[in-house]
Every structure is written in structure tokens, then in C-alpha cells.
GROMACS .gro file of C-alpha atoms in nm:
model
  428
    1MET     CA    1  -1.005   1.987  -0.243
    2ALA     CA    2  -1.049   1.824  -0.567
    3ARG     CA    3  -1.414   1.845  -0.670
    4PRO     CA    4  -1.531   1.467  -0.818
    5ARG     CA    5  -1.633   1.507  -1.223
    6ILE     CA    6  -1.934   1.359  -1.239
    7PHE     CA    7  -2.082   1.284  -1.628
    8LEU     CA    8  -2.468   1.309  -1.639
    9SER     CA    9  -2.611   1.063  -1.901
   10HIS     CA   10  -2.925   1.136  -2.000
   11SER     CA   11  -3.180   1.208  -2.287
   12SER     CA   12  -3.265   1.498  -2.433
   13GLN     CA   13  -3.637   1.393  -2.588
   14CYS     CA   14  -3.696   1.402  -2.264
   15THR     CA   15  -3.909   1.735  -2.282
   16PRO     CA   16  -4.185   1.904  -2.175
   17GLU     CA   17  -4.279   1.961  -2.530
   18SER     CA   18  -4.281   1.552  -2.481
   19GLY     CA   19  -4.491   1.587  -2.197
   20CYS     CA   20  -4.229   1.397  -1.991
   21ASP     CA   21  -4.136   1.561  -1.678
   22CYS     CA   22  -3.742   1.362  -1.677
   23ARG     CA   23  -3.585   1.702  -1.703
   24ALA     CA   24  -3.688   1.811  -1.353
   25TYR     CA   25  -3.520   1.538  -1.195
   26LEU     CA   26  -3.242   1.612  -1.473
   27PHE     CA   27  -3.193   1.984  -1.311
   28ALA     CA   28  -3.266   1.803  -0.964
   29LEU     CA   29  -2.972   1.596  -0.957
   30GLU     CA   30  -2.756   1.895  -1.060
   31ALA     CA   31  -2.834   2.023  -0.781
   32HIS     CA   32  -2.818   1.720  -0.579
   33LEU     CA   33  -2.469   1.652  -0.649
   34VAL     CA   34  -2.322   2.033  -0.599
   35ASP     CA   35  -2.477   2.003  -0.228
   36LEU     CA   36  -2.241   1.665  -0.227
   37GLY     CA   37  -1.925   1.815  -0.290
   38CYS     CA   38  -1.908   1.645  -0.691
   39GLU     CA   39  -1.884   1.939  -0.999
   40PRO     CA   40  -2.195   1.816  -1.207
   41ILE     CA   41  -2.134   1.788  -1.612
   42VAL     CA   42  -2.412   1.734  -1.870
   43ASP     CA   43  -2.456   1.767  -2.244
   44LYS     CA   44  -2.578   2.151  -2.299
   45GLY     CA   45  -2.293   2.271  -2.091
   46ILE     CA   46  -2.004   2.132  -2.311
   47LEU     CA   47  -2.182   2.157  -2.668
   48ASN     CA   48  -2.117   2.446  -2.873
   49GLY     CA   49  -2.289   2.509  -3.248
   50GLY     CA   50  -2.168   2.290  -3.486
   51ASP     CA   51  -1.954   2.071  -3.216
   52THR     CA   52  -1.893   1.702  -3.308
   53TRP     CA   53  -2.103   1.545  -3.013
   54TYR     CA   54  -1.836   1.233  -3.075
   55GLY     CA   55  -1.572   1.501  -3.020
   56LYS     CA   56  -1.643   1.667  -2.691
   57VAL     CA   57  -1.871   1.467  -2.589
   58LEU     CA   58  -1.662   1.159  -2.565
   59THR     CA   59  -1.333   1.306  -2.478
   60GLU     CA   60  -1.557   1.510  -2.192
   61ILE     CA   61  -1.621   1.197  -2.020
   62LYS     CA   62  -1.276   1.050  -1.999
   63LYS     CA   63  -1.189   1.358  -1.763
   64CYS     CA   64  -1.440   1.214  -1.544
   65HIS     CA   65  -1.418   1.069  -1.212
   66GLY     CA   66  -1.837   0.874  -1.289
   67MET     CA   67  -2.128   0.889  -1.414
   68ILE     CA   68  -2.466   0.899  -1.345
   69ILE     CA   69  -2.666   0.695  -1.615
   70LEU     CA   70  -3.079   0.819  -1.613
   71LEU     CA   71  -3.282   0.559  -1.760
   72SER     CA   72  -3.593   0.777  -1.829
   73PRO     CA   73  -3.860   0.610  -2.055
   74HIS     CA   74  -3.668   0.794  -2.358
   75ALA     CA   75  -3.324   0.660  -2.282
   76LEU     CA   76  -3.390   0.337  -2.265
   77ASP     CA   77  -3.391   0.322  -2.668
   78SER     CA   78  -3.126   0.672  -2.700
   79TYR     CA   79  -2.884   0.552  -2.886
   80TYR     CA   80  -2.634   0.860  -2.742
   81VAL     CA   81  -2.665   0.695  -2.342
   82MET     CA   82  -2.558   0.392  -2.547
   83VAL     CA   83  -2.236   0.528  -2.669
   84GLU     CA   84  -2.239   0.709  -2.329
   85ALA     CA   85  -2.313   0.373  -2.090
   86ILE     CA   86  -2.071   0.164  -2.339
   87VAL     CA   87  -1.751   0.485  -2.253
   88ALA     CA   88  -1.814   0.495  -1.920
   89ASP     CA   89  -1.812   0.121  -1.884
   90ALA     CA   90  -1.417   0.119  -2.095
   91GLU     CA   91  -1.294   0.350  -1.819
   92ARG     CA   92  -1.419   0.108  -1.550
   93ALA     CA   93  -1.269  -0.158  -1.642
   94GLY     CA   94  -1.013   0.046  -1.763
   95THR     CA   95  -0.969   0.189  -1.426
   96ASP     CA   96  -0.969  -0.142  -1.217
   97ASP     CA   97  -1.329   0.028  -1.101
   98ALA     CA   98  -1.200   0.314  -0.952
   99PHE     CA   99  -1.428   0.540  -1.283
  100VAL     CA  100  -1.801   0.481  -1.047
  101VAL     CA  101  -2.148   0.393  -1.314
  102LEU     CA  102  -2.427   0.500  -1.189
  103PRO     CA  103  -2.774   0.403  -1.287
  104VAL     CA  104  -3.085   0.603  -1.213
  105THR     CA  105  -3.408   0.470  -1.314
  106LEU     CA  106  -3.677   0.755  -1.351
  107PRO     CA  107  -4.054   0.753  -1.294
  108GLY     CA  108  -4.201   0.511  -1.535
  109VAL     CA  109  -3.906   0.305  -1.586
  110ARG     CA  110  -3.894  -0.038  -1.428
  111ARG     CA  111  -3.575  -0.257  -1.346
  112ARG     CA  112  -3.714  -0.532  -1.526
  113GLN     CA  113  -3.804  -0.346  -1.897
  114LEU     CA  114  -3.372  -0.287  -1.901
  115PRO     CA  115  -3.371  -0.629  -2.102
  116ASP     CA  116  -3.554  -0.589  -2.362
  117SER     CA  117  -3.463  -0.178  -2.393
  118GLY     CA  118  -3.214  -0.104  -2.612
  119LEU     CA  119  -2.945  -0.112  -2.339
  120GLY     CA  120  -2.970  -0.462  -2.300
  121LYS     CA  121  -2.648  -0.587  -2.386
  122LEU     CA  122  -2.525  -0.343  -2.157
  123ASN     CA  123  -2.663  -0.522  -1.874
  124LEU     CA  124  -2.716  -0.300  -1.649
  125GLY     CA  125  -2.824  -0.472  -1.376
  126ARG     CA  126  -2.434  -0.563  -1.237
  127PHE     CA  127  -2.350  -0.203  -1.132
  128ASP     CA  128  -2.511  -0.104  -0.791
  129MET     CA  129  -2.840   0.084  -0.886
  130VAL     CA  130  -3.056   0.335  -0.794
  131ASP     CA  131  -3.410   0.367  -0.816
  132TRP     CA  132  -3.570   0.735  -0.792
  133ARG     CA  133  -3.993   0.658  -0.786
  134ARG     CA  134  -4.262   0.897  -0.898
  135GLN     CA  135  -4.320   0.907  -0.489
  136TYR     CA  136  -3.998   1.083  -0.346
  137GLY     CA  137  -4.054   1.301  -0.652
  138PRO     CA  138  -3.751   1.582  -0.800
  139ASP     CA  139  -3.728   1.729  -0.492
  140ARG     CA  140  -3.617   1.428  -0.315
  141PRO     CA  141  -3.345   1.210  -0.452
  142PRO     CA  142  -3.290   0.918  -0.278
  143LYS     CA  143  -3.023   0.885   0.021
  144LYS     CA  144  -2.882   0.586  -0.209
  145ILE     CA  145  -2.709   0.830  -0.481
  146ALA     CA  146  -2.513   1.011  -0.156
  147THR     CA  147  -2.416   0.707  -0.097
  148SER     CA  148  -2.305   0.530  -0.344
  149LEU     CA  149  -2.035   0.835  -0.452
  150ARG     CA  150  -1.947   0.819  -0.146
  151PRO     CA  151  -1.538   0.661  -0.170
  152LEU     CA  152  -1.540   0.859  -0.515
  153ILE     CA  153  -1.619   1.202  -0.306
  154GLU     CA  154  -1.425   1.090   0.000
  155ARG     CA  155  -1.096   0.993  -0.241
  156GLN     CA  156  -1.091   1.260  -0.437
  157GLY     CA  157  -1.200   1.563  -0.225
  158ALA     CA  158  -1.102   1.461   0.126
  159LEU     CA  159  -0.742   1.374   0.131
  160PRO     CA  160  -0.502   1.483   0.381
  161TYR     CA  161  -0.200   1.458   0.191
  162PRO     CA  162  -0.289   1.391  -0.196
  163GLU     CA  163   0.024   1.302  -0.366
  164VAL     CA  164   0.197   1.077  -0.088
  165THR     CA  165  -0.188   0.850  -0.063
  166ASP     CA  166  -0.184   0.869  -0.485
  167PHE     CA  167   0.157   0.715  -0.445
  168LEU     CA  168   0.152   0.441  -0.216
  169VAL     CA  169  -0.250   0.310  -0.354
  170GLY     CA  170   0.026   0.239  -0.652
  171ARG     CA  171   0.259   0.023  -0.398
  172ILE     CA  172  -0.022  -0.164  -0.228
  173SER     CA  173  -0.242  -0.227  -0.611
  174ASP     CA  174  -0.153  -0.590  -0.637
  175LEU     CA  175  -0.280  -0.687  -0.327
  176SER     CA  176  -0.599  -0.919  -0.305
  177ASP     CA  177  -0.935  -0.820  -0.215
  178ALA     CA  178  -0.893  -1.081   0.100
  179ALA     CA  179  -0.536  -0.929   0.193
  180LEU     CA  180  -0.719  -0.580   0.136
  181GLU     CA  181  -0.994  -0.616   0.336
  182HIS     CA  182  -0.832  -0.804   0.603
  183THR     CA  183  -0.504  -0.436   0.624
  184ALA     CA  184  -0.860  -0.268   0.673
  185GLU     CA  185  -1.036  -0.444   0.963
  186ILE     CA  186  -0.692  -0.421   1.075
  187LEU     CA  187  -0.694  -0.076   1.096
  188GLY     CA  188  -1.007  -0.008   1.173
  189VAL     CA  189  -1.101   0.203   0.864
  190THR     CA  190  -1.474   0.152   0.619
  191THR     CA  191  -1.454   0.008   0.310
  192PHE     CA  192  -1.707  -0.053  -0.008
  193ALA     CA  193  -1.728  -0.425  -0.131
  194TYR     CA  194  -1.865  -0.271  -0.474
  195ALA     CA  195  -1.567  -0.035  -0.511
  196ARG     CA  196  -1.216  -0.196  -0.477
  197GLY     CA  197  -1.086   0.120  -0.555
  198HIS     CA  198  -1.218   0.295  -0.244
  199SER     CA  199  -1.066   0.015  -0.053
  200ARG     CA  200  -0.756   0.096  -0.109
  201TYR     CA  201  -0.772   0.473  -0.061
  202ALA     CA  202  -0.925   0.437   0.231
  203VAL     CA  203  -0.625   0.135   0.357
  204ALA     CA  204  -0.376   0.416   0.267
  205GLN     CA  205  -0.558   0.669   0.418
  206GLY     CA  206  -0.520   0.441   0.760
  207LEU     CA  207  -0.187   0.348   0.698
  208LEU     CA  208  -0.066   0.718   0.645
  209THR     CA  209  -0.274   0.837   1.030
  210GLU     CA  210  -0.077   0.853   1.282
  211ARG     CA  211  -0.076   0.623   1.575
  212PRO     CA  212   0.194   0.711   1.849
  213VAL     CA  213   0.238   0.425   2.119
  214GLU     CA  214   0.313   0.545   2.502
  215ASN     CA  215   0.637   0.310   2.533
  216VAL     CA  216   0.855   0.127   2.328
  217GLY     CA  217   0.701  -0.192   2.287
  218ASP     CA  218   0.327  -0.127   2.211
  219SER     CA  219   0.068  -0.275   2.031
  220CYS     CA  220   0.024  -0.125   1.739
  221ALA     CA  221  -0.227  -0.130   1.484
  222MET     CA  222  -0.026  -0.033   1.192
  223ARG     CA  223   0.249  -0.271   1.305
  224LYS     CA  224  -0.039  -0.544   1.307
  225ALA     CA  225  -0.156  -0.403   0.909
  226VAL     CA  226   0.194  -0.384   0.680
  227THR     CA  227   0.323  -0.723   0.932
  228HIS     CA  228   0.031  -0.923   0.731
  229PHE     CA  229   0.053  -0.739   0.428
  230LEU     CA  230   0.328  -0.635   0.323
  231PRO     CA  231   0.487  -0.985   0.226
  232LYS     CA  232   0.215  -0.996  -0.021
  233VAL     CA  233   0.319  -0.714  -0.235
  234LYS     CA  234   0.517  -0.857  -0.467
  235LEU     CA  235   0.793  -0.629  -0.591
  236ARG     CA  236   1.105  -0.536  -0.293
  237GLU     CA  237   1.108  -0.199  -0.432
  238HIS     CA  238   0.757  -0.120  -0.325
  239ARG     CA  239   0.784  -0.314  -0.018
  240GLN     CA  240   1.004  -0.094   0.152
  241GLU     CA  241   0.860   0.242  -0.088
  242ILE     CA  242   0.601   0.143   0.139
  243VAL     CA  243   0.818   0.078   0.496
  244ASP     CA  244   0.961   0.436   0.439
  245VAL     CA  245   0.634   0.602   0.365
  246VAL     CA  246   0.401   0.487   0.654
  247VAL     CA  247   0.585   0.458   0.946
  248PRO     CA  248   0.720   0.814   0.958
  249PHE     CA  249   0.373   0.930   0.944
  250ALA     CA  250   0.240   0.682   1.200
  251ARG     CA  251   0.491   0.833   1.436
  252VAL     CA  252   0.640   1.135   1.332
  253PRO     CA  253   0.383   1.391   1.548
  254LYS     CA  254   0.179   1.605   1.316
  255GLU     CA  255   0.315   1.905   1.491
  256ALA     CA  256   0.614   1.893   1.367
  257ALA     CA  257   0.553   1.807   1.037
  258ASP     CA  258   0.368   2.099   1.056
  259GLN     CA  259   0.588   2.280   1.231
  260LEU     CA  260   0.873   2.249   0.968
  261ARG     CA  261   0.678   2.351   0.687
  262LEU     CA  262   0.614   2.656   0.836
  263VAL     CA  263   0.991   2.726   0.902
  264VAL     CA  264   1.008   2.658   0.533
  265GLU     CA  265   0.746   2.903   0.446
  266SER     CA  266   0.826   3.175   0.716
  267GLY     CA  267   1.065   3.406   0.575
  268ASP     CA  268   1.268   3.407   0.895
  269ASP     CA  269   1.629   3.174   0.955
  270ARG     CA  270   1.507   2.812   0.856
  271VAL     CA  271   1.663   2.646   1.225
  272ALA     CA  272   1.480   2.357   1.311
  273LEU     CA  273   1.546   2.200   1.709
  274LEU     CA  274   1.469   1.877   1.737
  275GLY     CA  275   1.562   1.650   2.108
  276ALA     CA  276   1.667   1.286   1.942
  277THR     CA  277   1.912   1.086   2.050
  278LEU     CA  278   1.974   0.799   1.765
  279LYS     CA  279   2.038   0.982   1.435
  280GLU     CA  280   1.765   0.815   1.227
  281THR     CA  281   1.458   1.039   1.379
  282ALA     CA  282   1.599   1.355   1.167
  283ASP     CA  283   1.552   1.154   0.851
  284MET     CA  284   1.145   1.053   0.974
  285TYR     CA  285   1.061   1.401   1.081
  286VAL     CA  286   1.197   1.467   0.782
  287ARG     CA  287   1.062   1.185   0.553
  288ARG     CA  288   0.696   1.331   0.721
  289ALA     CA  289   0.697   1.652   0.684
  290SER     CA  290   0.828   1.700   0.310
  291GLU     CA  291   0.432   1.504   0.232
  292THR     CA  292   0.544   1.374  -0.136
  293PRO     CA  293   0.656   1.075  -0.239
  294LYS     CA  294   1.060   1.170  -0.258
  295PRO     CA  295   1.134   1.368   0.075
  296TRP     CA  296   1.310   1.670   0.057
  297LEU     CA  297   1.720   1.623  -0.059
  298THR     CA  298   1.884   1.618   0.317
  299SER     CA  299   2.270   1.610   0.333
  300LYS     CA  300   2.431   1.509   0.613
  301PRO     CA  301   2.822   1.664   0.685
  302ALA     CA  302   3.050   1.574   0.928
  303PRO     CA  303   3.300   1.827   1.039
  304ARG     CA  304   3.592   1.742   1.215
  305HIS     CA  305   3.555   1.840   1.603
  306ASP     CA  306   3.929   1.970   1.615
  307GLY     CA  307   3.828   2.252   1.807
  308ALA     CA  308   3.966   2.588   1.678
  309GLY     CA  309   3.869   2.499   1.291
  310PHE     CA  310   3.496   2.404   1.370
  311VAL     CA  311   3.308   2.678   1.249
  312GLU     CA  312   3.488   2.719   0.951
  313SER     CA  313   3.467   2.324   0.827
  314VAL     CA  314   3.196   2.288   0.925
  315VAL     CA  315   3.033   2.584   0.653
  316ALA     CA  316   3.302   2.444   0.442
  317GLU     CA  317   3.128   2.078   0.445
  318VAL     CA  318   2.798   2.170   0.404
  319ARG     CA  319   2.912   2.382   0.099
  320ALA     CA  320   3.065   2.060  -0.011
  321CYS     CA  321   2.767   1.896   0.071
  322VAL     CA  322   2.565   2.154  -0.176
  323VAL     CA  323   2.779   2.175  -0.392
  324ALA     CA  324   2.825   1.784  -0.468
  325SER     CA  325   2.434   1.733  -0.466
  326ILE     CA  326   2.275   2.013  -0.702
  327GLY     CA  327   2.606   2.204  -0.819
  328TYR     CA  328   2.660   1.819  -0.975
  329GLY     CA  329   3.061   1.814  -0.804
  330PHE     CA  330   3.138   2.208  -1.047
  331GLU     CA  331   3.316   2.531  -0.894
  332CYS     CA  332   2.971   2.704  -0.833
  333ASP     CA  333   3.039   3.061  -0.707
  334ASP     CA  334   2.748   3.247  -0.399
  335ASP     CA  335   2.534   3.369  -0.674
  336THR     CA  336   2.497   3.074  -0.896
  337LEU     CA  337   2.495   2.843  -0.524
  338ARG     CA  338   2.172   3.010  -0.492
  339ARG     CA  339   2.047   3.059  -0.816
  340LEU     CA  340   2.038   2.678  -0.797
  341LEU     CA  341   1.962   2.606  -0.435
  342ALA     CA  342   1.626   2.862  -0.553
  343ARG     CA  343   1.532   2.634  -0.785
  344HIS     CA  344   1.615   2.321  -0.627
  345GLU     CA  345   1.389   2.441  -0.400
  346ALA     CA  346   1.117   2.551  -0.647
  347GLU     CA  347   1.099   2.183  -0.808
  348SER     CA  348   1.110   1.924  -0.528
  349GLY     CA  349   1.120   2.137  -0.184
  350PRO     CA  350   1.410   2.295   0.012
  351PHE     CA  351   1.777   2.107   0.063
  352THR     CA  352   1.798   2.019   0.470
  353ILE     CA  353   2.091   1.984   0.615
  354VAL     CA  354   2.115   1.786   0.941
  355LEU     CA  355   2.333   1.818   1.195
  356TYR     CA  356   2.378   1.601   1.514
  357GLN     CA  357   2.516   1.854   1.764
  358PRO     CA  358   2.339   2.132   2.006
  359PRO     CA  359   2.304   2.465   1.833
  360ASP     CA  360   2.542   2.731   1.858
  361ALA     CA  361   2.594   3.116   1.807
  362ASP     CA  362   2.877   3.166   1.630
  363LEU     CA  363   2.803   2.872   1.382
  364LEU     CA  364   2.457   2.978   1.347
  365ASP     CA  365   2.559   3.303   1.285
  366ARG     CA  366   2.840   3.169   0.992
  367LEU     CA  367   2.540   2.924   0.822
  368LEU     CA  368   2.244   3.170   0.767
  369ALA     CA  369   2.498   3.417   0.620
  370ALA     CA  370   2.607   3.177   0.397
  371PHE     CA  371   2.345   2.951   0.298
  372PRO     CA  372   2.031   3.151   0.335
  373ARG     CA  373   1.827   2.881   0.117
  374LEU     CA  374   1.913   2.610   0.327
  375LEU     CA  375   1.644   2.419   0.590
  376PHE     CA  376   1.899   2.391   0.914
  377VAL     CA  377   1.776   2.057   1.097
  378PHE     CA  378   2.010   2.057   1.434
  379ALA     CA  379   1.940   1.665   1.599
  380HIS     CA  380   2.096   1.619   1.959
  381GLN     CA  381   1.973   1.463   2.282
  382GLN     CA  382   2.057   1.846   2.376
  383ALA     CA  383   1.927   2.059   2.095
  384ALA     CA  384   1.571   2.133   2.246
  385ALA     CA  385   1.686   2.259   2.565
  386ALA     CA  386   1.966   2.444   2.373
  387ARG     CA  387   1.949   2.898   2.351
  388GLY     CA  388   1.843   2.870   1.935
  389ARG     CA  389   1.882   3.145   1.775
  390LYS     CA  390   1.571   3.420   1.720
  391GLY     CA  391   1.308   3.279   1.526
  392SER     CA  392   1.484   2.864   1.537
  393VAL     CA  393   1.179   2.681   1.641
  394ARG     CA  394   1.127   2.382   1.876
  395LEU     CA  395   0.989   2.006   1.760
  396ALA     CA  396   0.712   1.860   1.925
  397GLY     CA  397   0.909   1.595   2.047
  398LEU     CA  398   0.907   1.225   2.118
  399THR     CA  399   0.988   1.061   2.416
  400PRO     CA  400   1.270   0.775   2.432
  401GLY     CA  401   1.077   0.565   2.469
  402GLN     CA  402   0.890   0.687   2.121
  403GLU     CA  403   1.175   0.768   1.914
  404GLN     CA  404   1.330   0.413   2.009
  405ASP     CA  405   1.034   0.255   1.907
  406MET     CA  406   0.960   0.429   1.601
  407VAL     CA  407   1.332   0.327   1.492
  408ILE     CA  408   1.335  -0.022   1.607
  409THR     CA  409   0.989  -0.052   1.415
  410HIS     CA  410   1.181   0.106   1.059
  411TRP     CA  411   1.465  -0.175   1.071
  412GLU     CA  412   1.215  -0.427   1.180
  413PHE     CA  413   1.000  -0.378   0.858
  414GLN     CA  414   1.338  -0.289   0.615
  415GLU     CA  415   1.398  -0.669   0.763
  416LEU     CA  416   1.071  -0.742   0.622
  417ALA     CA  417   1.032  -0.595   0.285
  418ALA     CA  418   1.355  -0.763   0.195
  419ALA     CA  419   1.239  -1.105   0.285
  420ARG     CA  420   1.120  -1.248  -0.052
  421GLU     CA  421   0.739  -1.397   0.077
  422ARG     CA  422   0.715  -1.766   0.080
  423PRO     CA  423   0.559  -1.977  -0.135
  424SER     CA  424   0.171  -2.060  -0.112
  425ALA     CA  425   0.107  -2.428  -0.024
  426ARG     CA  426  -0.068  -2.602  -0.313
  427THR     CA  427  -0.403  -2.723  -0.194
  428ASP     CA  428  -0.458  -2.931  -0.536
   0.00000   0.00000   0.00000
């Protein structure tokens, strides 16, 4: 998990020799941030002899996820604190409030002093602010520091599917505050009014939460949320991508996704058996297991069922699919094909072959001997109950009603994604 990097802006004039005890608060804050799961960044840790302040410190701020401005009596008229705060404000504006700016007043400073100080033009009072009073002492950081940083810590350090979550956040980035908050309310997730960037992450995680239904047609918070906000997403391409990600995450069992990834990571035969009646189901399972914005490359050979040459036709069809997809039609010998498959897997995940039939022992032997780098998913009503090779994994399945509801939901949302949003009625 990523640890949010928090830059601590402070005045270096706060030393014991100056009669100021603010440095004790700085040290206490560093330890507190570590306990919260953050990585505190202080200038003394990044500057070496001869380094230019502008080059090192300002570059380091741009690598951080937020800044705490320690407002000590010396900091109120510090040129360096002022410049650091200006850079932090620019980062906040450039990241749509994702970069957190948290001013903290220390003993000896009151908020009413800020407008007439050297930092007055920054209008720090517009930010969520923390008062660290003397009665707390350095050993008792105010609880509000943790509360204010919570959205950032959750976003950076607790994303279950970081790549997909980031991808989904980008696709819902043009939703209005009202649409975002209503969607969060439907999904039952907590947002913060002062952290819109966090709200998008909270909504994205809510949409990616597994939400099984008992029977086809049952009510679901995910369906209500998507129905509400999807027409408000401007680009049709983005609407379609949202549908293709959200429905598998909400309906395919996480257990099955974990099973598929374990099959890929194991050194055994890569064979998964999926009891399914609808052809779209296997696509949903692969999409859910990929856990990346772009799903694993999947092909679905259509071999001839003419009896005598069935096994040979399947092997030939699989090879043709692989050559067409990653060999771009060039003639490839077995060694070249294995190298291409290994490179493709390292860069984009396993090449997956979906076969809509129960496994056959002879067929499995031939396929695994010819294509040890492929992931085979047998998706058929009888596949889960069929006898597979030793090491074949039977994926956690869905009831017929759950499977049908998943596919119907995907179809409905595809139609919703393709439809253009009706223009809002004029109110002037």
C-alpha cells in the first residue's frame, strides 16, 4: 500500500536558543504522521550542504500528496513558509483539491493574527484549519489532524484495486458535486464536503464493491447509483467503460477472481472450470479477475464439432487465434510463439482462451502440451461438474438467477451508456 507523503512547512528559526519550543511540536507531528500511515517530509531530511533551497524543496513538494503548514510565531513572517504555502496552493488547485493543504496553528498564534501577518495575502483561513493549543502539549496532537488527513490516507493507502479505482475516478471526474454526493448516498459511502477528490475515490470504491443479489430482478444499490449518474457522464466512451468495469466487480464473486489469479500464478496447468449457461459470463469473470483498466486479452475459438477431427480442430483454432492476436498473422514456430506469449503475459497479463464446452481429457492433454502459457477457461453448464485434470480449478459460480441478472444488468447499462443525455430544461 502507498504511504501518503506529507510535506511539513515550518520556520527554521524555531530553535531552543530562540526561546521557542515549536520544534518539539514539529518532532511530535512527524511521529504522529508515521503512526497514521503517512511519510512525513521535512526540509532537513532532503537538503544537503550546497543544495539550493528552490531546486530541492519545491521539487520535493510536487512529489508529495499534501502539506501541513505549522503556523508558529516565527512562521507568520517567514519568506520560506510563504513560498512553500504558495506552491502547495498551486498544487491543490492543479489537482482539483486532491493535494491536501492543512494549516496548523501552534501555541502563541491565533487565527485573528493571520490577516495582518506576512502570510495574510494567502488567506489561509479558507482552508480547513487545526488549532494545536498549549494545553494539549506536543505529546497530544489534536484529533482533527488525523480526521483531516483521513481522506488522503484512505485514498493512497487503502485502495483494494488501485489501478481500476484510479481508472474509474477518471471516468467520473466530470460529475457535479450534487451528482457525486447523491451517488455516494445511494451507495452508502462516506464523503467529505471539503475534499471533492476523496469523494470521487469513495464513490469509485463503492461502485467496485461486490453486491450479489439473490434472484434476477432484485433491487441493488449499484444499479440505482449507475442509473442515476451514468447519463450525466459526458463521453459515451467513458460511460461504456464504466459499465464494463462496474458490473463484473459488483456481481462476479471475489473468490472466483482470486481463484483465477492463483491459477495464473501457479506453476501447474492453467485450467479453470466455470459452470455457466450464458456466453457473456466468462467475459465478466475474466474482466473481474484482471483488476486492471484493460482486461486480459481473451479469444474464443469456434472449432468444428464434426466428430473425428474435433481435438485437432480445437488445437488449430487456438493456435490461429494466438497467431492473429499477438503474432499479427506472421508465421510463428512453437518457440517464437512461446516467447511472444511470455512477453505478452509479462506486459499485459495472461492470454486467455474461453471454450464454451465441458473439458475433455484428450483435448486438455493436447492443449496444455501445445500451449503451456495460455489460460484456459471452460465455460459450460456442465463444466463445473465435469472431470478435469488434476490441478483444474472449479471457479465459484453463480445461481442461474444471479447469472441472468448480471447479464441483463450489463445489457441494460450498455443501452443506457449508448443513449445521449437529454438536455436540461431551461430555468431562466
